[in-house]
């Protein structure tokens, strides 16, 4: 902390070396500190040079934190190395690299990101990988978010494979795929995705209902697509006061082009007089 507070050029190599420290709180603190150092035009080149040495190494802790630093600094030259780190055996490194790529938004590496995502899909489909493995579905969800954010429509054929109900691909992965597809088809009310997403949103039947966050994102994408035919379905859930209701109202407002009023909240009446705080019984004279 003394080195970080000093903000001296000569201390940057020492601090950067601590990105590899075994103490997770310490290396996170160092990463945040180096981002702060880089606010100075005088210190930033040294920060970039020293963190680049760390991300080029093979220490998983340092690579993870370097991805965070470069992602926060929007250091685009690190994109190719982050793509390489998507294949790291450590789940936390995969996630940090995928998140970093969402921040950098470097179009040139999108095809490589797609190649990696397709290989993960093949692994999940074959059983070589499973959703319970650390970082597998989380880093894939970040990649899908990047595809949507950057309008990388070449990924659509892969993303569509995550629309049908499945518990084998992870909840956030499928939700990100549904969101990205909605972005690709913004304003496309005639897309065949409309019927597919309505089905996902309405799938609440036991014993295996649809994953809730997938239902939320289906409602969001239907609104973004201006899917008029989904008006009635969205209106049903827009009456709810939970997160599904919030997503459905947002989608319905996009479809109708007008504000959808909040539903009245139900009040609860206690008829047993068993409140947590009750008046004391008056003392007798």
PDB file of C-alpha atoms in Angstrom:
ATOM      1  CA  UNK A   1       0.000   0.000   0.000  1.00  0.00           C
ATOM      2  CA  UNK A   2       2.937   2.296   0.661  1.00  0.00           C
ATOM      3  CA  UNK A   3       4.277   1.679  -2.845  1.00  0.00           C
ATOM      4  CA  UNK A   4       0.838   2.288  -4.328  1.00  0.00           C
ATOM      5  CA  UNK A   5       0.363   5.506  -2.370  1.00  0.00           C
ATOM      6  CA  UNK A   6       3.802   6.751  -3.449  1.00  0.00           C
ATOM      7  CA  UNK A   7       2.954   6.591  -7.158  1.00  0.00           C
ATOM      8  CA  UNK A   8       6.605   6.504  -8.176  1.00  0.00           C
ATOM      9  CA  UNK A   9       7.797   5.356 -11.578  1.00  0.00           C
ATOM     10  CA  UNK A  10      10.537   3.165 -10.135  1.00  0.00           C
ATOM     11  CA  UNK A  11       8.036   1.191  -8.013  1.00  0.00           C
ATOM     12  CA  UNK A  12       5.868   0.037 -10.922  1.00  0.00           C
ATOM     13  CA  UNK A  13       7.914  -3.112 -11.733  1.00  0.00           C
ATOM     14  CA  UNK A  14       7.698  -4.236  -8.104  1.00  0.00           C
ATOM     15  CA  UNK A  15       3.962  -3.644  -7.983  1.00  0.00           C
ATOM     16  CA  UNK A  16       3.377  -5.389 -11.318  1.00  0.00           C
ATOM     17  CA  UNK A  17       5.236  -8.409  -9.985  1.00  0.00           C
ATOM     18  CA  UNK A  18       2.683  -8.653  -7.177  1.00  0.00           C
ATOM     19  CA  UNK A  19      -0.074  -9.370  -9.713  1.00  0.00           C
ATOM     20  CA  UNK A  20       1.218 -12.947  -9.294  1.00  0.00           C
ATOM     21  CA  UNK A  21       0.921 -12.927  -5.500  1.00  0.00           C
ATOM     22  CA  UNK A  22      -0.789 -15.880  -3.827  1.00  0.00           C
ATOM     23  CA  UNK A  23      -2.989 -13.528  -1.801  1.00  0.00           C
ATOM     24  CA  UNK A  24      -6.069 -12.794  -3.926  1.00  0.00           C
ATOM     25  CA  UNK A  25      -6.915  -9.582  -2.077  1.00  0.00           C
ATOM     26  CA  UNK A  26      -3.384  -8.288  -2.553  1.00  0.00           C
ATOM     27  CA  UNK A  27      -3.199  -8.974  -6.270  1.00  0.00           C
ATOM     28  CA  UNK A  28      -6.645  -7.419  -6.787  1.00  0.00           C
ATOM     29  CA  UNK A  29      -5.514  -4.346  -4.869  1.00  0.00           C
ATOM     30  CA  UNK A  30      -2.369  -4.123  -6.980  1.00  0.00           C
ATOM     31  CA  UNK A  31      -4.382  -4.419 -10.199  1.00  0.00           C
ATOM     32  CA  UNK A  32      -6.663  -1.559  -9.132  1.00  0.00           C
ATOM     33  CA  UNK A  33      -3.643   0.493  -8.088  1.00  0.00           C
ATOM     34  CA  UNK A  34      -1.927   0.053 -11.448  1.00  0.00           C
ATOM     35  CA  UNK A  35      -5.095   1.183 -13.196  1.00  0.00           C
ATOM     36  CA  UNK A  36      -4.910   4.306 -11.035  1.00  0.00           C
ATOM     37  CA  UNK A  37      -1.238   4.807 -11.914  1.00  0.00           C
ATOM     38  CA  UNK A  38      -2.156   4.734 -15.599  1.00  0.00           C
ATOM     39  CA  UNK A  39      -4.254   7.868 -15.148  1.00  0.00           C
ATOM     40  CA  UNK A  40      -0.937   9.701 -15.238  1.00  0.00           C
ATOM     41  CA  UNK A  41       0.489  10.271 -18.728  1.00  0.00           C
ATOM     42  CA  UNK A  42       3.954   9.994 -17.224  1.00  0.00           C
ATOM     43  CA  UNK A  43       3.346   6.628 -15.538  1.00  0.00           C
ATOM     44  CA  UNK A  44       1.040   4.927 -18.049  1.00  0.00           C
ATOM     45  CA  UNK A  45       3.732   3.701 -20.519  1.00  0.00           C
ATOM     46  CA  UNK A  46       5.611   1.949 -17.715  1.00  0.00           C
ATOM     47  CA  UNK A  47       2.394   0.385 -16.388  1.00  0.00           C
ATOM     48  CA  UNK A  48       1.546  -0.979 -19.838  1.00  0.00           C
ATOM     49  CA  UNK A  49       5.056  -2.316 -20.358  1.00  0.00           C
ATOM     50  CA  UNK A  50       5.247  -4.096 -16.996  1.00  0.00           C
ATOM     51  CA  UNK A  51       1.725  -5.554 -17.139  1.00  0.00           C
ATOM     52  CA  UNK A  52       2.449  -6.758 -20.664  1.00  0.00           C
ATOM     53  CA  UNK A  53       5.345  -8.794 -19.259  1.00  0.00           C
ATOM     54  CA  UNK A  54       2.958 -10.385 -16.773  1.00  0.00           C
ATOM     55  CA  UNK A  55       0.234 -11.258 -19.275  1.00  0.00           C
ATOM     56  CA  UNK A  56       2.862 -12.762 -21.586  1.00  0.00           C
ATOM     57  CA  UNK A  57       3.990 -15.144 -18.856  1.00  0.00           C
ATOM     58  CA  UNK A  58       2.537 -18.435 -17.713  1.00  0.00           C
ATOM     59  CA  UNK A  59       1.548 -17.609 -14.129  1.00  0.00           C
ATOM     60  CA  UNK A  60      -2.223 -17.974 -14.073  1.00  0.00           C
ATOM     61  CA  UNK A  61      -2.713 -15.467 -11.246  1.00  0.00           C
ATOM     62  CA  UNK A  62      -0.768 -12.775 -13.063  1.00  0.00           C
ATOM     63  CA  UNK A  63      -2.505 -13.483 -16.371  1.00  0.00           C
ATOM     64  CA  UNK A  64      -5.909 -13.175 -14.732  1.00  0.00           C
ATOM     65  CA  UNK A  65      -5.126  -9.827 -13.118  1.00  0.00           C
ATOM     66  CA  UNK A  66      -3.352  -8.511 -16.221  1.00  0.00           C
ATOM     67  CA  UNK A  67      -6.533  -9.149 -18.217  1.00  0.00           C
ATOM     68  CA  UNK A  68      -8.447  -7.078 -15.679  1.00  0.00           C
ATOM     69  CA  UNK A  69      -5.926  -4.234 -15.839  1.00  0.00           C
ATOM     70  CA  UNK A  70      -5.793  -4.162 -19.629  1.00  0.00           C
ATOM     71  CA  UNK A  71      -9.560  -4.474 -19.883  1.00  0.00           C
ATOM     72  CA  UNK A  72     -10.072  -1.484 -17.601  1.00  0.00           C
ATOM     73  CA  UNK A  73      -7.431   0.498 -19.484  1.00  0.00           C
ATOM     74  CA  UNK A  74      -8.892  -0.461 -22.880  1.00  0.00           C
ATOM     75  CA  UNK A  75      -5.448  -1.560 -24.036  1.00  0.00           C
ATOM     76  CA  UNK A  76      -6.295  -3.023 -27.438  1.00  0.00           C
ATOM     77  CA  UNK A  77      -2.846  -4.519 -28.234  1.00  0.00           C
ATOM     78  CA  UNK A  78      -3.544  -7.133 -25.539  1.00  0.00           C
ATOM     79  CA  UNK A  79      -6.533  -8.580 -27.432  1.00  0.00           C
ATOM     80  CA  UNK A  80      -4.631 -11.360 -29.197  1.00  0.00           C
ATOM     81  CA  UNK A  81      -3.075 -12.552 -25.952  1.00  0.00           C
ATOM     82  CA  UNK A  82      -6.490 -12.550 -24.295  1.00  0.00           C
ATOM     83  CA  UNK A  83      -7.813 -14.761 -27.077  1.00  0.00           C
ATOM     84  CA  UNK A  84      -4.966 -17.185 -26.371  1.00  0.00           C
ATOM     85  CA  UNK A  85      -5.855 -17.168 -22.679  1.00  0.00           C
ATOM     86  CA  UNK A  86      -9.410 -18.291 -23.477  1.00  0.00           C
ATOM     87  CA  UNK A  87      -7.876 -21.730 -23.774  1.00  0.00           C
ATOM     88  CA  UNK A  88      -6.145 -21.577 -20.396  1.00  0.00           C
ATOM     89  CA  UNK A  89      -6.941 -24.572 -18.179  1.00  0.00           C
ATOM     90  CA  UNK A  90      -7.855 -22.273 -15.275  1.00  0.00           C
ATOM     91  CA  UNK A  91     -11.484 -21.195 -15.259  1.00  0.00           C
ATOM     92  CA  UNK A  92     -10.730 -17.847 -13.609  1.00  0.00           C
ATOM     93  CA  UNK A  93      -8.262 -16.983 -16.382  1.00  0.00           C
ATOM     94  CA  UNK A  94     -10.808 -17.894 -19.071  1.00  0.00           C
ATOM     95  CA  UNK A  95     -13.410 -15.638 -17.478  1.00  0.00           C
ATOM     96  CA  UNK A  96     -11.018 -12.708 -17.011  1.00  0.00           C
ATOM     97  CA  UNK A  97      -9.807 -12.977 -20.617  1.00  0.00           C
ATOM     98  CA  UNK A  98     -13.351 -13.168 -21.995  1.00  0.00           C
ATOM     99  CA  UNK A  99     -14.427 -10.203 -19.875  1.00  0.00           C
ATOM    100  CA  UNK A 100     -11.380  -8.253 -21.021  1.00  0.00           C
ATOM    101  CA  UNK A 101     -12.339  -8.859 -24.630  1.00  0.00           C
ATOM    102  CA  UNK A 102     -15.824  -7.463 -23.976  1.00  0.00           C
ATOM    103  CA  UNK A 103     -14.149  -4.247 -22.832  1.00  0.00           C
ATOM    104  CA  UNK A 104     -11.604  -3.965 -25.656  1.00  0.00           C
ATOM    105  CA  UNK A 105     -14.136  -4.495 -28.473  1.00  0.00           C
ATOM    106  CA  UNK A 106     -11.445  -5.326 -31.041  1.00  0.00           C
ATOM    107  CA  UNK A 107     -13.240  -6.434 -34.204  1.00  0.00           C
ATOM    108  CA  UNK A 108     -10.184  -8.148 -35.694  1.00  0.00           C
ATOM    109  CA  UNK A 109     -10.202 -10.924 -33.072  1.00  0.00           C
ATOM    110  CA  UNK A 110     -13.945 -11.675 -33.251  1.00  0.00           C
ATOM    111  CA  UNK A 111     -13.450 -14.583 -35.706  1.00  0.00           C
ATOM    112  CA  UNK A 112     -10.933 -16.152 -33.330  1.00  0.00           C
ATOM    113  CA  UNK A 113     -13.325 -15.647 -30.433  1.00  0.00           C
ATOM    114  CA  UNK A 114     -16.028 -17.390 -32.466  1.00  0.00           C
ATOM    115  CA  UNK A 115     -13.714 -20.294 -33.267  1.00  0.00           C
ATOM    116  CA  UNK A 116     -13.072 -20.744 -29.560  1.00  0.00           C
ATOM    117  CA  UNK A 117     -16.765 -20.480 -28.684  1.00  0.00           C
ATOM    118  CA  UNK A 118     -17.617 -23.130 -31.262  1.00  0.00           C
ATOM    119  CA  UNK A 119     -14.991 -25.448 -29.804  1.00  0.00           C
ATOM    120  CA  UNK A 120     -16.520 -25.005 -26.350  1.00  0.00           C
ATOM    121  CA  UNK A 121     -19.963 -25.792 -27.767  1.00  0.00           C
ATOM    122  CA  UNK A 122     -18.618 -28.964 -29.314  1.00  0.00           C
ATOM    123  CA  UNK A 123     -17.082 -29.904 -25.980  1.00  0.00           C
ATOM    124  CA  UNK A 124     -20.345 -29.324 -24.140  1.00  0.00           C
ATOM    125  CA  UNK A 125     -22.313 -31.264 -26.743  1.00  0.00           C
ATOM    126  CA  UNK A 126     -19.948 -34.244 -26.696  1.00  0.00           C
ATOM    127  CA  UNK A 127     -19.670 -34.393 -22.919  1.00  0.00           C
ATOM    128  CA  UNK A 128     -15.981 -33.548 -22.936  1.00  0.00           C
ATOM    129  CA  UNK A 129     -16.952 -30.359 -21.079  1.00  0.00           C
ATOM    130  CA  UNK A 130     -19.848 -29.719 -18.745  1.00  0.00           C
ATOM    131  CA  UNK A 131     -21.534 -26.658 -17.290  1.00  0.00           C
ATOM    132  CA  UNK A 132     -20.210 -27.441 -13.830  1.00  0.00           C
ATOM    133  CA  UNK A 133     -16.571 -26.989 -14.809  1.00  0.00           C
ATOM    134  CA  UNK A 134     -15.099 -23.744 -13.406  1.00  0.00           C
ATOM    135  CA  UNK A 135     -15.390 -20.831 -15.805  1.00  0.00           C
ATOM    136  CA  UNK A 136     -16.610 -22.787 -18.833  1.00  0.00           C
ATOM    137  CA  UNK A 137     -20.101 -21.333 -19.184  1.00  0.00           C
ATOM    138  CA  UNK A 138     -19.263 -17.975 -17.608  1.00  0.00           C
ATOM    139  CA  UNK A 139     -16.528 -17.178 -20.122  1.00  0.00           C
ATOM    140  CA  UNK A 140     -18.744 -18.375 -22.962  1.00  0.00           C
ATOM    141  CA  UNK A 141     -21.476 -16.004 -21.787  1.00  0.00           C
ATOM    142  CA  UNK A 142     -19.004 -13.108 -21.928  1.00  0.00           C
ATOM    143  CA  UNK A 143     -18.090 -14.043 -25.493  1.00  0.00           C
ATOM    144  CA  UNK A 144     -21.751 -14.147 -26.513  1.00  0.00           C
ATOM    145  CA  UNK A 145     -22.264 -10.724 -24.942  1.00  0.00           C
ATOM    146  CA  UNK A 146     -19.327  -9.421 -26.974  1.00  0.00           C
ATOM    147  CA  UNK A 147     -20.829 -10.847 -30.176  1.00  0.00           C
ATOM    148  CA  UNK A 148     -24.088  -9.042 -29.501  1.00  0.00           C
ATOM    149  CA  UNK A 149     -22.462  -5.800 -28.396  1.00  0.00           C
ATOM    150  CA  UNK A 150     -20.305  -5.659 -31.528  1.00  0.00           C
ATOM    151  CA  UNK A 151     -23.089  -6.879 -33.853  1.00  0.00           C
ATOM    152  CA  UNK A 152     -20.984  -9.849 -34.948  1.00  0.00           C
ATOM    153  CA  UNK A 153     -23.758 -11.562 -36.896  1.00  0.00           C
ATOM    154  CA  UNK A 154     -21.416 -14.314 -38.121  1.00  0.00           C
ATOM    155  CA  UNK A 155     -21.994 -15.893 -34.708  1.00  0.00           C
ATOM    156  CA  UNK A 156     -25.771 -16.243 -35.181  1.00  0.00           C
ATOM    157  CA  UNK A 157     -25.754 -19.884 -36.244  1.00  0.00           C
ATOM    158  CA  UNK A 158     -23.909 -20.787 -33.045  1.00  0.00           C
ATOM    159  CA  UNK A 159     -26.080 -18.602 -30.815  1.00  0.00           C
ATOM    160  CA  UNK A 160     -29.264 -20.178 -32.172  1.00  0.00           C
ATOM    161  CA  UNK A 161     -28.110 -23.544 -30.852  1.00  0.00           C
ATOM    162  CA  UNK A 162     -28.484 -22.162 -27.339  1.00  0.00           C
ATOM    163  CA  UNK A 163     -32.128 -21.090 -27.704  1.00  0.00           C
ATOM    164  CA  UNK A 164     -33.842 -24.487 -27.218  1.00  0.00           C
ATOM    165  CA  UNK A 165     -34.318 -25.407 -23.566  1.00  0.00           C
ATOM    166  CA  UNK A 166     -31.302 -27.126 -22.085  1.00  0.00           C
ATOM    167  CA  UNK A 167     -29.683 -27.287 -18.682  1.00  0.00           C
ATOM    168  CA  UNK A 168     -26.445 -28.572 -20.184  1.00  0.00           C
ATOM    169  CA  UNK A 169     -25.147 -25.228 -21.478  1.00  0.00           C
ATOM    170  CA  UNK A 170     -25.457 -23.041 -18.386  1.00  0.00           C
ATOM    171  CA  UNK A 171     -28.019 -20.373 -17.554  1.00  0.00           C
ATOM    172  CA  UNK A 172     -25.963 -17.256 -18.302  1.00  0.00           C
ATOM    173  CA  UNK A 173     -24.676 -18.675 -21.573  1.00  0.00           C
ATOM    174  CA  UNK A 174     -28.164 -19.206 -22.929  1.00  0.00           C
ATOM    175  CA  UNK A 175     -29.402 -15.869 -21.602  1.00  0.00           C
ATOM    176  CA  UNK A 176     -26.517 -14.058 -23.312  1.00  0.00           C
ATOM    177  CA  UNK A 177     -27.243 -15.886 -26.568  1.00  0.00           C
ATOM    178  CA  UNK A 178     -30.914 -14.863 -26.469  1.00  0.00           C
ATOM    179  CA  UNK A 179     -29.944 -11.247 -25.708  1.00  0.00           C
ATOM    180  CA  UNK A 180     -27.405 -11.120 -28.556  1.00  0.00           C
ATOM    181  CA  UNK A 181     -29.891 -12.547 -31.053  1.00  0.00           C
ATOM    182  CA  UNK A 182     -32.362  -9.839 -30.064  1.00  0.00           C
ATOM    183  CA  UNK A 183     -29.695  -7.243 -30.813  1.00  0.00           C
ATOM    184  CA  UNK A 184     -28.979  -8.805 -34.214  1.00  0.00           C
ATOM    185  CA  UNK A 185     -32.685  -8.739 -35.121  1.00  0.00           C
ATOM    186  CA  UNK A 186     -33.607  -5.358 -33.671  1.00  0.00           C
ATOM    187  CA  UNK A 187     -36.811  -4.191 -35.335  1.00  0.00           C
ATOM    188  CA  UNK A 188     -37.186  -7.498 -37.205  1.00  0.00           C
ATOM    189  CA  UNK A 189     -40.700  -8.459 -36.145  1.00  0.00           C
ATOM    190  CA  UNK A 190     -40.973 -11.078 -38.908  1.00  0.00           C
ATOM    191  CA  UNK A 191     -38.058 -13.199 -37.718  1.00  0.00           C
ATOM    192  CA  UNK A 192     -38.723 -16.827 -36.916  1.00  0.00           C
ATOM    193  CA  UNK A 193     -37.065 -16.106 -33.579  1.00  0.00           C
ATOM    194  CA  UNK A 194     -40.259 -14.437 -32.364  1.00  0.00           C
ATOM    195  CA  UNK A 195     -42.119 -17.705 -31.962  1.00  0.00           C
ATOM    196  CA  UNK A 196     -39.098 -19.417 -30.445  1.00  0.00           C
ATOM    197  CA  UNK A 197     -38.615 -16.698 -27.840  1.00  0.00           C
ATOM    198  CA  UNK A 198     -42.303 -16.536 -26.955  1.00  0.00           C
ATOM    199  CA  UNK A 199     -42.132 -20.264 -26.288  1.00  0.00           C
ATOM    200  CA  UNK A 200     -39.099 -19.793 -24.044  1.00  0.00           C
ATOM    201  CA  UNK A 201     -40.810 -16.998 -22.140  1.00  0.00           C
ATOM    202  CA  UNK A 202     -43.997 -19.008 -21.601  1.00  0.00           C
ATOM    203  CA  UNK A 203     -42.298 -22.240 -20.575  1.00  0.00           C
ATOM    204  CA  UNK A 204     -43.161 -22.399 -16.879  1.00  0.00           C
ATOM    205  CA  UNK A 205     -44.537 -25.918 -16.724  1.00  0.00           C
ATOM    206  CA  UNK A 206     -43.293 -28.286 -14.040  1.00  0.00           C
ATOM    207  CA  UNK A 207     -41.346 -30.443 -13.506  1.00  0.00           C
ATOM    208  CA  UNK A 208     -38.658 -28.772 -15.653  1.00  0.00           C
ATOM    209  CA  UNK A 209     -39.539 -25.126 -16.386  1.00  0.00           C
ATOM    210  CA  UNK A 210     -37.343 -22.830 -18.422  1.00  0.00           C
ATOM    211  CA  UNK A 211     -34.451 -21.082 -16.649  1.00  0.00           C
ATOM    212  CA  UNK A 212     -35.759 -17.754 -15.332  1.00  0.00           C
ATOM    213  CA  UNK A 213     -33.022 -15.516 -16.704  1.00  0.00           C
ATOM    214  CA  UNK A 214     -33.597 -17.010 -20.158  1.00  0.00           C
ATOM    215  CA  UNK A 215     -37.270 -16.074 -19.836  1.00  0.00           C
ATOM    216  CA  UNK A 216     -36.304 -12.505 -18.846  1.00  0.00           C
ATOM    217  CA  UNK A 217     -33.980 -12.114 -21.786  1.00  0.00           C
ATOM    218  CA  UNK A 218     -36.580 -13.572 -24.149  1.00  0.00           C
ATOM    219  CA  UNK A 219     -38.966 -10.794 -23.103  1.00  0.00           C
ATOM    220  CA  UNK A 220     -36.235  -8.184 -23.602  1.00  0.00           C
ATOM    221  CA  UNK A 221     -35.363  -9.481 -27.061  1.00  0.00           C
ATOM    222  CA  UNK A 222     -39.021  -9.639 -28.122  1.00  0.00           C
ATOM    223  CA  UNK A 223     -39.336  -5.970 -27.230  1.00  0.00           C
ATOM    224  CA  UNK A 224     -36.140  -5.077 -29.052  1.00  0.00           C
ATOM    225  CA  UNK A 225     -37.384  -6.925 -32.133  1.00  0.00           C
ATOM    226  CA  UNK A 226     -40.666  -4.978 -31.960  1.00  0.00           C
ATOM    227  CA  UNK A 227     -42.501  -8.296 -32.123  1.00  0.00           C
ATOM    228  CA  UNK A 228     -46.139  -7.159 -32.319  1.00  0.00           C
ATOM    229  CA  UNK A 229     -47.395 -10.728 -32.251  1.00  0.00           C
ATOM    230  CA  UNK A 230     -45.900 -11.167 -28.785  1.00  0.00           C
ATOM    231  CA  UNK A 231     -48.024  -8.350 -27.303  1.00  0.00           C
ATOM    232  CA  UNK A 232     -50.562 -10.632 -25.659  1.00  0.00           C
ATOM    233  CA  UNK A 233     -47.936 -12.967 -24.232  1.00  0.00           C
ATOM    234  CA  UNK A 234     -45.878 -10.092 -22.843  1.00  0.00           C
ATOM    235  CA  UNK A 235     -48.980  -8.466 -21.354  1.00  0.00           C
ATOM    236  CA  UNK A 236     -49.664 -11.554 -19.228  1.00  0.00           C
ATOM    237  CA  UNK A 237     -46.295 -11.339 -17.491  1.00  0.00           C
ATOM    238  CA  UNK A 238     -46.257  -7.535 -17.397  1.00  0.00           C
ATOM    239  CA  UNK A 239     -48.892  -7.795 -14.648  1.00  0.00           C
ATOM    240  CA  UNK A 240     -46.383  -9.430 -12.321  1.00  0.00           C
ATOM    241  CA  UNK A 241     -44.396  -7.468  -9.749  1.00  0.00           C
ATOM    242  CA  UNK A 242     -41.241  -9.602  -9.918  1.00  0.00           C
ATOM    243  CA  UNK A 243     -38.229  -9.459 -12.245  1.00  0.00           C
ATOM    244  CA  UNK A 244     -40.123 -11.285 -14.964  1.00  0.00           C
ATOM    245  CA  UNK A 245     -42.752  -8.565 -14.775  1.00  0.00           C
ATOM    246  CA  UNK A 246     -40.111  -5.843 -15.138  1.00  0.00           C
ATOM    247  CA  UNK A 247     -38.622  -7.520 -18.219  1.00  0.00           C
ATOM    248  CA  UNK A 248     -42.040  -8.097 -19.775  1.00  0.00           C
ATOM    249  CA  UNK A 249     -43.106  -4.486 -19.199  1.00  0.00           C
ATOM    250  CA  UNK A 250     -39.907  -3.228 -20.831  1.00  0.00           C
ATOM    251  CA  UNK A 251     -40.544  -5.461 -23.823  1.00  0.00           C
ATOM    252  CA  UNK A 252     -44.204  -4.484 -23.991  1.00  0.00           C
ATOM    253  CA  UNK A 253     -43.363  -0.786 -23.910  1.00  0.00           C
ATOM    254  CA  UNK A 254     -41.030  -1.288 -26.874  1.00  0.00           C
ATOM    255  CA  UNK A 255     -43.709  -3.186 -28.785  1.00  0.00           C
ATOM    256  CA  UNK A 256     -46.495  -0.695 -28.055  1.00  0.00           C
ATOM    257  CA  UNK A 257     -44.394   2.448 -28.090  1.00  0.00           C
ATOM    258  CA  UNK A 258     -46.008   3.679 -24.899  1.00  0.00           C
ATOM    259  CA  UNK A 259     -45.553   3.464 -21.159  1.00  0.00           C
ATOM    260  CA  UNK A 260     -47.010   0.399 -19.485  1.00  0.00           C
ATOM    261  CA  UNK A 261     -48.215   1.213 -15.956  1.00  0.00           C
ATOM    262  CA  UNK A 262     -46.879  -0.706 -13.008  1.00  0.00           C
ATOM    263  CA  UNK A 263     -49.304  -3.240 -11.549  1.00  0.00           C
ATOM    264  CA  UNK A 264     -50.657  -2.478  -8.069  1.00  0.00           C
ATOM    265  CA  UNK A 265     -48.710  -4.131  -5.312  1.00  0.00           C
ATOM    266  CA  UNK A 266     -50.709  -6.437  -3.095  1.00  0.00           C
ATOM    267  CA  UNK A 267     -50.986  -5.586   0.566  1.00  0.00           C
ATOM    268  CA  UNK A 268     -50.824  -8.214   3.282  1.00  0.00           C
ATOM    269  CA  UNK A 269     -53.135  -8.164   6.271  1.00  0.00           C
ATOM    270  CA  UNK A 270     -52.232  -9.852   9.533  1.00  0.00           C
ATOM    271  CA  UNK A 271     -55.354 -10.950  11.372  1.00  0.00           C
ATOM    272  CA  UNK A 272     -53.611 -12.781  14.203  1.00  0.00           C
ATOM    273  CA  UNK A 273     -52.104  -9.702  15.883  1.00  0.00           C
ATOM    274  CA  UNK A 274     -48.771 -11.501  16.053  1.00  0.00           C
ATOM    275  CA  UNK A 275     -46.570  -8.574  15.143  1.00  0.00           C
ATOM    276  CA  UNK A 276     -42.868  -8.468  15.857  1.00  0.00           C
ATOM    277  CA  UNK A 277     -43.370  -5.285  17.906  1.00  0.00           C
ATOM    278  CA  UNK A 278     -46.551  -4.950  19.978  1.00  0.00           C
ATOM    279  CA  UNK A 279     -47.654  -2.421  22.623  1.00  0.00           C
ATOM    280  CA  UNK A 280     -46.885  -3.258  26.204  1.00  0.00           C
ATOM    281  CA  UNK A 281     -49.850  -4.258  28.330  1.00  0.00           C
ATOM    282  CA  UNK A 282     -50.795  -1.195  30.447  1.00  0.00           C
ATOM    283  CA  UNK A 283     -49.678  -1.625  34.052  1.00  0.00           C
ATOM    284  CA  UNK A 284     -52.549  -2.041  36.519  1.00  0.00           C
ATOM    285  CA  UNK A 285     -53.026   0.657  39.197  1.00  0.00           C
TER     286      UNK A 285
END
